[in-house]
Amino acid sequence: MDTILVVNAGSSSVKFQVFAVDGDGRLERQLKGQVDGIGSRPRLRASGADGATLADRAYPIEAIADVSAALMVAGAWLRDELRITPMAVGHRVVHGGPDFDRPQPIDYGLVSRLERYTALAPLHQPHNLAPIKSLLANFPSLPQVACFDTAFHRGHDGVADQYAIPYQLYEEGVRRYGFHGLSYEYIAKTLPKVAPDIAAGRVIVAHLGSGASMCALKGGRSVESTMGFTALDGLPMGTRPGQIDPGVVLYLLSEKAMAPGEVQDFLYRDCGLKGLSGVSNDMRELLESRDRRAAFAIDYFTYRVGLCAGMLAAALQGIDAFVFTAGIGENSPAIRAGVAEKLAWLGVLLDSAENARHALKISQDKSRIPVYVVPTDEERMIAEHTLSVLWAAHSNGKRERAS
């Protein structure tokens, strides 16, 4: 059985999924797992497609000291115990820069180019690239494919992508990229199946999780995003501030005498819900807390989602539907209700019962704007892209041999 391994590596965990490929090119998820606690309390967990536990084992800290070691442990478990040897590996890579608007086969040259964008995604890029480099070194003949979170937004008009700074900087790559593109691409591809009445219209999608953003879709294509040059912009997130006056950064540098590295660490790790609440960066903990600052952080979050919805509605020149997705968007009725209140001016009327049971459509029939909850599946999107790149390479090889 041919399989594709999908890898999503972070700073302290490596998430992975395995998809089987049938003779017609259809993908079926076989298992999902992760190695977390890297560098502290490493643990491998995995479950099958039916949810049954396949593995749950702890390791000594020295056995899994970094992301590369975590992937090697997971790979050995797949290979030795499940007899799974993937035909290719697809990777989530957060930043593709100005060069890449579609998935790419991986080689050392590509890795070198992608390393240039580490400063633009310091929480993600180095960890996304670590398992890629490890596989290149240890399994050089194994095909790998990079799938970019920025690629889906690359069709934006110039007025949406440029900053009001000298054009030379835009040519150098200082522009608004947008992120969470794999998630939005999956939603755009799924809407014709689950909500065909809105799929071709003007849809705002809110990807609300520890990392959060929103995207304006028109006819299934991204026309605007709340995120920009880096994954700091837009909505407040677990530890990132979202939209912020650049003067605040200048103040931190000049008046607080913070070094650039300190400012970067502060903006990526100490702000957002964590900074606002002083309690936690986890929305679940904030919702359970009775601390007034936790309540304020929640109000701030829903307020900003509402503000950004107005901005994206302006970009679309109207709105035909609103979609929640990702961890918070899919699982928190309270946050969905809070956001819906901020969208009442658009004619949004939430159905409390449908919202509580996490229905596909959670707005009332008389709501002027229908509201949906659509689970995202970035891993499936990566698997599909990886298979497409393999097919393209195979077809090109056949044509070259024929000529």
Short mmCIF file of N, CA and C in Angstrom, two decimals, residues 7 9-10 14 66-69 71-72 91-93 111 115 124-138 144:
data_model
loop_
_atom_site.label_atom_id
_atom_site.label_comp_id
_atom_site.label_asym_id
_atom_site.label_seq_id
_atom_site.Cartn_x
_atom_site.Cartn_y
_atom_site.Cartn_z
N VAL A 7 3.98 15.95 7.74
CA VAL A 7 4.70 16.40 8.93
C VAL A 7 4.44 17.88 9.17
N ALA A 9 5.91 20.35 11.96
CA ALA A 9 6.85 20.43 13.07
C ALA A 9 6.80 21.80 13.72
N GLY A 10 6.78 21.80 15.06
CA GLY A 10 6.84 23.03 15.84
C GLY A 10 8.08 23.05 16.70
N VAL A 14 6.31 17.47 17.13
CA VAL A 14 6.20 17.11 15.71
C VAL A 14 4.90 16.35 15.55
N ASP A 66 15.68 17.11 20.20
CA ASP A 66 15.29 18.17 19.28
C ASP A 66 14.27 17.63 18.28
N VAL A 67 13.82 18.51 17.39
CA VAL A 67 12.78 18.16 16.41
C VAL A 67 13.25 17.05 15.48
N SER A 68 14.48 17.12 15.03
CA SER A 68 14.99 16.10 14.12
C SER A 68 14.98 14.72 14.77
N ALA A 69 15.38 14.67 16.04
CA ALA A 69 15.37 13.39 16.76
C ALA A 69 13.94 12.87 16.92
N LEU A 71 11.43 13.32 14.87
CA LEU A 71 10.99 12.74 13.60
C LEU A 71 11.62 11.38 13.37
N MET A 72 12.88 11.23 13.74
CA MET A 72 13.54 9.94 13.57
C MET A 72 12.89 8.86 14.43
N HIS A 91 5.39 18.47 3.88
CA HIS A 91 5.67 19.30 5.04
C HIS A 91 4.90 20.61 4.98
N ARG A 92 4.40 21.04 6.13
CA ARG A 92 3.90 22.40 6.26
C ARG A 92 5.11 23.31 6.46
N VAL A 93 5.22 24.32 5.62
CA VAL A 93 6.25 25.35 5.78
C VAL A 93 5.52 26.69 5.83
N VAL A 111 15.75 24.50 0.36
CA VAL A 111 15.92 24.71 1.80
C VAL A 111 16.73 25.98 2.06
N GLU A 115 15.37 29.23 4.16
CA GLU A 115 16.02 29.65 5.41
C GLU A 115 16.12 31.17 5.49
N HIS A 124 8.18 29.40 13.69
CA HIS A 124 7.76 28.30 12.83
C HIS A 124 8.84 27.82 11.86
N GLN A 125 9.42 28.75 11.10
CA GLN A 125 10.26 28.37 9.96
C GLN A 125 11.42 27.44 10.32
N PRO A 126 12.22 27.76 11.35
CA PRO A 126 13.34 26.85 11.64
C PRO A 126 12.90 25.45 12.02
N HIS A 127 11.77 25.36 12.70
CA HIS A 127 11.27 24.05 13.12
C HIS A 127 10.61 23.31 11.96
N ASN A 128 9.97 24.05 11.04
CA ASN A 128 9.44 23.43 9.82
C ASN A 128 10.57 22.83 8.99
N LEU A 129 11.71 23.52 8.95
CA LEU A 129 12.81 23.09 8.09
C LEU A 129 13.69 22.00 8.73
N ALA A 130 13.67 21.90 10.05
CA ALA A 130 14.55 20.92 10.72
C ALA A 130 14.29 19.48 10.27
N PRO A 131 13.05 18.99 10.26
CA PRO A 131 12.85 17.61 9.80
C PRO A 131 13.13 17.44 8.32
N ILE A 132 12.92 18.49 7.53
CA ILE A 132 13.24 18.42 6.10
C ILE A 132 14.73 18.16 5.92
N LYS A 133 15.55 18.91 6.63
CA LYS A 133 17.00 18.75 6.51
C LYS A 133 17.46 17.38 7.03
N SER A 134 16.80 16.92 8.09
CA SER A 134 17.14 15.62 8.64
C SER A 134 16.84 14.50 7.64
N LEU A 135 15.69 14.58 6.98
CA LEU A 135 15.34 13.56 5.99
C LEU A 135 16.23 13.64 4.75
N LEU A 136 16.59 14.86 4.34
CA LEU A 136 17.51 15.00 3.21
C LEU A 136 18.84 14.32 3.50
N ALA A 137 19.30 14.46 4.75
CA ALA A 137 20.59 13.88 5.11
C ALA A 137 20.52 12.37 5.27
N ASN A 138 19.42 11.87 5.83
CA ASN A 138 19.33 10.44 6.16
C ASN A 138 18.63 9.60 5.10
N GLN A 144 10.33 14.69 -1.01
CA GLN A 144 9.70 15.56 -0.03
C GLN A 144 9.10 16.76 -0.75
#
